[in-house]
Amino acid sequence: MFSRNKSVNSPKDLQFWESYDDYTLDNPHAGDPRCLQANNFNYCKLRYTLYCRCCRELGEDDPRCKYQYYRTELSCTQDFLDLVNKHREEGTCSMDILPSRQLHNMRH
């Protein structure tokens, strides 16, 4: 049996873990923990965009949107979620714009 690390206060404390046992014990649905060093930003951004679209179409209280946010929490860092949620409340989040309102697909 392994001992759980109870003195984790920030992500900096996690960089010297000897194994991923604590990680998988606390978060069993996060997938393969060997890929933590990979750049998952595109996947994170996709998940958050799907969550925003779901909220616009069905409302934040819909179970499908809550599931999308759960999947977003698994793929994104908490710092990123705090930042984009703050921008979303202010109305300046680029991922909360419907595809018909985006301008990057328009060509002259």
mmCIF file with all atom_site columns, C-alpha atoms in Angstrom, residues 3-104:
data_model
loop_
_atom_site.group_PDB
_atom_site.id
_atom_site.type_symbol
_atom_site.label_atom_id
_atom_site.label_alt_id
_atom_site.label_comp_id
_atom_site.label_asym_id
_atom_site.label_entity_id
_atom_site.label_seq_id
_atom_site.pdbx_PDB_ins_code
_atom_site.Cartn_x
_atom_site.Cartn_y
_atom_site.Cartn_z
_atom_site.occupancy
_atom_site.B_iso_or_equiv
_atom_site.pdbx_formal_charge
_atom_site.auth_seq_id
_atom_site.auth_comp_id
_atom_site.auth_asym_id
_atom_site.auth_atom_id
_atom_site.pdbx_PDB_model_num
ATOM 1   C CA . SER A 1 3   ? 0.848   6.583  1.472   1.00 0.00 ? 3   SER A CA 1
ATOM 2   C CA . ARG A 1 4   ? -1.089  9.546  0.160   1.00 0.00 ? 4   ARG A CA 1
ATOM 3   C CA . ASN A 1 5   ? 0.686   12.869 -0.100  1.00 0.00 ? 5   ASN A CA 1
ATOM 4   C CA . LYS A 1 6   ? -1.391  15.222 2.055   1.00 0.00 ? 6   LYS A CA 1
ATOM 5   C CA . SER A 1 7   ? 0.877   18.254 1.738   1.00 0.00 ? 7   SER A CA 1
ATOM 6   C CA . VAL A 1 8   ? -0.071  19.155 -1.834  1.00 0.00 ? 8   VAL A CA 1
ATOM 7   C CA . ASN A 1 9   ? -0.941  22.849 -1.929  1.00 0.00 ? 9   ASN A CA 1
ATOM 8   C CA . SER A 1 10  ? -0.109  23.832 -5.483  1.00 0.00 ? 10  SER A CA 1
ATOM 9   C CA . PRO A 1 11  ? 0.843   22.259 -8.820  1.00 0.00 ? 11  PRO A CA 1
ATOM 10  C CA . LYS A 1 12  ? 4.498   22.926 -7.967  1.00 0.00 ? 12  LYS A CA 1
ATOM 11  C CA . ASP A 1 13  ? 4.188   20.356 -5.159  1.00 0.00 ? 13  ASP A CA 1
ATOM 12  C CA . LEU A 1 14  ? 3.194   17.704 -7.693  1.00 0.00 ? 14  LEU A CA 1
ATOM 13  C CA . GLN A 1 15  ? 6.330   17.869 -9.838  1.00 0.00 ? 15  GLN A CA 1
ATOM 14  C CA . PHE A 1 16  ? 8.337   15.526 -7.609  1.00 0.00 ? 16  PHE A CA 1
ATOM 15  C CA . TRP A 1 17  ? 5.850   12.677 -7.307  1.00 0.00 ? 17  TRP A CA 1
ATOM 16  C CA . GLU A 1 18  ? 7.444   9.258  -7.252  1.00 0.00 ? 18  GLU A CA 1
ATOM 17  C CA . SER A 1 19  ? 4.448   7.575  -8.855  1.00 0.00 ? 19  SER A CA 1
ATOM 18  C CA . TYR A 1 20  ? 1.008   8.331  -10.237 1.00 0.00 ? 20  TYR A CA 1
ATOM 19  C CA . ASP A 1 21  ? -0.807  6.317  -7.579  1.00 0.00 ? 21  ASP A CA 1
ATOM 20  C CA . ASP A 1 22  ? -2.031  9.413  -5.739  1.00 0.00 ? 22  ASP A CA 1
ATOM 21  C CA . TYR A 1 23  ? -3.168  10.997 -8.976  1.00 0.00 ? 23  TYR A CA 1
ATOM 22  C CA . THR A 1 24  ? -5.185  8.013  -10.154 1.00 0.00 ? 24  THR A CA 1
ATOM 23  C CA . LEU A 1 25  ? -6.611  7.442  -6.684  1.00 0.00 ? 25  LEU A CA 1
ATOM 24  C CA . ASP A 1 26  ? -7.933  11.006 -6.425  1.00 0.00 ? 26  ASP A CA 1
ATOM 25  C CA . ASN A 1 27  ? -8.986  11.284 -10.065 1.00 0.00 ? 27  ASN A CA 1
ATOM 26  C CA . PRO A 1 28  ? -9.762  7.850  -11.538 1.00 0.00 ? 28  PRO A CA 1
ATOM 27  C CA . HIS A 1 29  ? -11.627 9.141  -14.611 1.00 0.00 ? 29  HIS A CA 1
ATOM 28  C CA . ALA A 1 30  ? -8.861  11.333 -16.023 1.00 0.00 ? 30  ALA A CA 1
ATOM 29  C CA . GLY A 1 31  ? -7.533  8.753  -18.437 1.00 0.00 ? 31  GLY A CA 1
ATOM 30  C CA . ASP A 1 32  ? -3.955  7.647  -18.824 1.00 0.00 ? 32  ASP A CA 1
ATOM 31  C CA . PRO A 1 33  ? -1.781  9.560  -16.323 1.00 0.00 ? 33  PRO A CA 1
ATOM 32  C CA . ARG A 1 34  ? 1.370   8.868  -18.357 1.00 0.00 ? 34  ARG A CA 1
ATOM 33  C CA . CYS A 1 35  ? 0.351   11.621 -20.783 1.00 0.00 ? 35  CYS A CA 1
ATOM 34  C CA . LEU A 1 36  ? 0.316   14.458 -18.261 1.00 0.00 ? 36  LEU A CA 1
ATOM 35  C CA . GLN A 1 37  ? 3.335   16.107 -19.882 1.00 0.00 ? 37  GLN A CA 1
ATOM 36  C CA . ALA A 1 38  ? 1.691   16.229 -23.309 1.00 0.00 ? 38  ALA A CA 1
ATOM 37  C CA . ASN A 1 39  ? 0.181   19.480 -24.510 1.00 0.00 ? 39  ASN A CA 1
ATOM 38  C CA . ASN A 1 40  ? -3.557  19.013 -24.034 1.00 0.00 ? 40  ASN A CA 1
ATOM 39  C CA . PHE A 1 41  ? -4.526  22.635 -24.641 1.00 0.00 ? 41  PHE A CA 1
ATOM 40  C CA . ASN A 1 42  ? -6.300  21.952 -27.942 1.00 0.00 ? 42  ASN A CA 1
ATOM 41  C CA . TYR A 1 43  ? -8.349  19.187 -26.332 1.00 0.00 ? 43  TYR A CA 1
ATOM 42  C CA . CYS A 1 44  ? -9.064  21.430 -23.349 1.00 0.00 ? 44  CYS A CA 1
ATOM 43  C CA . LYS A 1 45  ? -10.168 24.291 -25.592 1.00 0.00 ? 45  LYS A CA 1
ATOM 44  C CA . LEU A 1 46  ? -12.419 21.962 -27.596 1.00 0.00 ? 46  LEU A CA 1
ATOM 45  C CA . ARG A 1 47  ? -14.039 20.638 -24.424 1.00 0.00 ? 47  ARG A CA 1
ATOM 46  C CA . TYR A 1 48  ? -14.670 24.151 -23.082 1.00 0.00 ? 48  TYR A CA 1
ATOM 47  C CA . THR A 1 49  ? -16.102 25.285 -26.427 1.00 0.00 ? 49  THR A CA 1
ATOM 48  C CA . LEU A 1 50  ? -18.505 22.320 -26.416 1.00 0.00 ? 50  LEU A CA 1
ATOM 49  C CA . TYR A 1 51  ? -19.535 23.234 -22.882 1.00 0.00 ? 51  TYR A CA 1
ATOM 50  C CA . CYS A 1 52  ? -20.205 26.866 -23.868 1.00 0.00 ? 52  CYS A CA 1
ATOM 51  C CA . ARG A 1 53  ? -22.288 25.846 -26.875 1.00 0.00 ? 53  ARG A CA 1
ATOM 52  C CA . CYS A 1 54  ? -24.269 23.410 -24.747 1.00 0.00 ? 54  CYS A CA 1
ATOM 53  C CA . CYS A 1 55  ? -24.987 26.160 -22.222 1.00 0.00 ? 55  CYS A CA 1
ATOM 54  C CA . ARG A 1 56  ? -26.205 28.489 -24.960 1.00 0.00 ? 56  ARG A CA 1
ATOM 55  C CA . GLU A 1 57  ? -28.492 25.858 -26.456 1.00 0.00 ? 57  GLU A CA 1
ATOM 56  C CA . LEU A 1 58  ? -29.750 23.964 -23.392 1.00 0.00 ? 58  LEU A CA 1
ATOM 57  C CA . GLY A 1 59  ? -28.866 26.056 -20.334 1.00 0.00 ? 59  GLY A CA 1
ATOM 58  C CA . GLU A 1 60  ? -26.253 25.481 -17.655 1.00 0.00 ? 60  GLU A CA 1
ATOM 59  C CA . ASP A 1 61  ? -28.523 23.271 -15.535 1.00 0.00 ? 61  ASP A CA 1
ATOM 60  C CA . ASP A 1 62  ? -28.973 20.626 -18.220 1.00 0.00 ? 62  ASP A CA 1
ATOM 61  C CA . PRO A 1 63  ? -27.315 17.298 -17.287 1.00 0.00 ? 63  PRO A CA 1
ATOM 62  C CA . ARG A 1 64  ? -25.584 17.103 -20.672 1.00 0.00 ? 64  ARG A CA 1
ATOM 63  C CA . CYS A 1 65  ? -23.932 20.473 -20.058 1.00 0.00 ? 65  CYS A CA 1
ATOM 64  C CA . LYS A 1 66  ? -22.874 19.428 -16.580 1.00 0.00 ? 66  LYS A CA 1
ATOM 65  C CA . TYR A 1 67  ? -21.260 16.350 -18.131 1.00 0.00 ? 67  TYR A CA 1
ATOM 66  C CA . GLN A 1 68  ? -19.463 18.546 -20.676 1.00 0.00 ? 68  GLN A CA 1
ATOM 67  C CA . TYR A 1 69  ? -18.121 20.690 -17.833 1.00 0.00 ? 69  TYR A CA 1
ATOM 68  C CA . TYR A 1 70  ? -17.021 17.553 -15.986 1.00 0.00 ? 70  TYR A CA 1
ATOM 69  C CA . ARG A 1 71  ? -15.057 16.445 -19.063 1.00 0.00 ? 71  ARG A CA 1
ATOM 70  C CA . THR A 1 72  ? -13.623 19.965 -19.322 1.00 0.00 ? 72  THR A CA 1
ATOM 71  C CA . GLU A 1 73  ? -12.443 19.821 -15.720 1.00 0.00 ? 73  GLU A CA 1
ATOM 72  C CA . LEU A 1 74  ? -10.600 16.593 -16.478 1.00 0.00 ? 74  LEU A CA 1
ATOM 73  C CA . SER A 1 75  ? -8.707  18.021 -19.443 1.00 0.00 ? 75  SER A CA 1
ATOM 74  C CA . CYS A 1 76  ? -8.033  21.605 -18.290 1.00 0.00 ? 76  CYS A CA 1
ATOM 75  C CA . THR A 1 77  ? -6.121  23.091 -15.400 1.00 0.00 ? 77  THR A CA 1
ATOM 76  C CA . GLN A 1 78  ? -8.040  24.911 -12.690 1.00 0.00 ? 78  GLN A CA 1
ATOM 77  C CA . ASP A 1 79  ? -6.147  28.142 -13.422 1.00 0.00 ? 79  ASP A CA 1
ATOM 78  C CA . PHE A 1 80  ? -7.308  28.035 -17.034 1.00 0.00 ? 80  PHE A CA 1
ATOM 79  C CA . LEU A 1 81  ? -10.905 27.316 -16.009 1.00 0.00 ? 81  LEU A CA 1
ATOM 80  C CA . ASP A 1 82  ? -10.894 30.203 -13.535 1.00 0.00 ? 82  ASP A CA 1
ATOM 81  C CA . LEU A 1 83  ? -9.621  32.543 -16.239 1.00 0.00 ? 83  LEU A CA 1
ATOM 82  C CA . VAL A 1 84  ? -12.071 31.541 -18.984 1.00 0.00 ? 84  VAL A CA 1
ATOM 83  C CA . ASN A 1 85  ? -15.021 31.422 -16.575 1.00 0.00 ? 85  ASN A CA 1
ATOM 84  C CA . LYS A 1 86  ? -14.194 34.987 -15.520 1.00 0.00 ? 86  LYS A CA 1
ATOM 85  C CA . HIS A 1 87  ? -14.042 36.072 -19.186 1.00 0.00 ? 87  HIS A CA 1
ATOM 86  C CA . ARG A 1 88  ? -17.265 34.204 -19.899 1.00 0.00 ? 88  ARG A CA 1
ATOM 87  C CA . GLU A 1 89  ? -19.067 36.072 -17.109 1.00 0.00 ? 89  GLU A CA 1
ATOM 88  C CA . GLU A 1 90  ? -17.756 39.367 -18.527 1.00 0.00 ? 90  GLU A CA 1
ATOM 89  C CA . GLY A 1 91  ? -18.815 38.386 -22.045 1.00 0.00 ? 91  GLY A CA 1
ATOM 90  C CA . THR A 1 92  ? -15.291 38.500 -23.502 1.00 0.00 ? 92  THR A CA 1
ATOM 91  C CA . CYS A 1 93  ? -14.571 34.766 -23.817 1.00 0.00 ? 93  CYS A CA 1
ATOM 92  C CA . SER A 1 94  ? -13.599 33.852 -27.383 1.00 0.00 ? 94  SER A CA 1
ATOM 93  C CA . MET A 1 95  ? -14.808 30.267 -26.907 1.00 0.00 ? 95  MET A CA 1
ATOM 94  C CA . ASP A 1 96  ? -18.342 31.368 -26.001 1.00 0.00 ? 96  ASP A CA 1
ATOM 95  C CA . ILE A 1 97  ? -19.087 32.766 -29.459 1.00 0.00 ? 97  ILE A CA 1
ATOM 96  C CA . LEU A 1 98  ? -21.344 30.807 -31.779 1.00 0.00 ? 98  LEU A CA 1
ATOM 97  C CA . PRO A 1 99  ? -19.777 29.749 -35.111 1.00 0.00 ? 99  PRO A CA 1
ATOM 98  C CA . SER A 1 100 ? -22.101 32.031 -37.081 1.00 0.00 ? 100 SER A CA 1
ATOM 99  C CA . ARG A 1 101 ? -20.644 35.043 -35.221 1.00 0.00 ? 101 ARG A CA 1
ATOM 100 C CA . GLN A 1 102 ? -16.970 34.231 -35.789 1.00 0.00 ? 102 GLN A CA 1
ATOM 101 C CA . LEU A 1 103 ? -15.110 36.259 -38.373 1.00 0.00 ? 103 LEU A CA 1
ATOM 102 C CA . HIS A 1 104 ? -11.999 34.160 -39.026 1.00 0.00 ? 104 HIS A CA 1
#
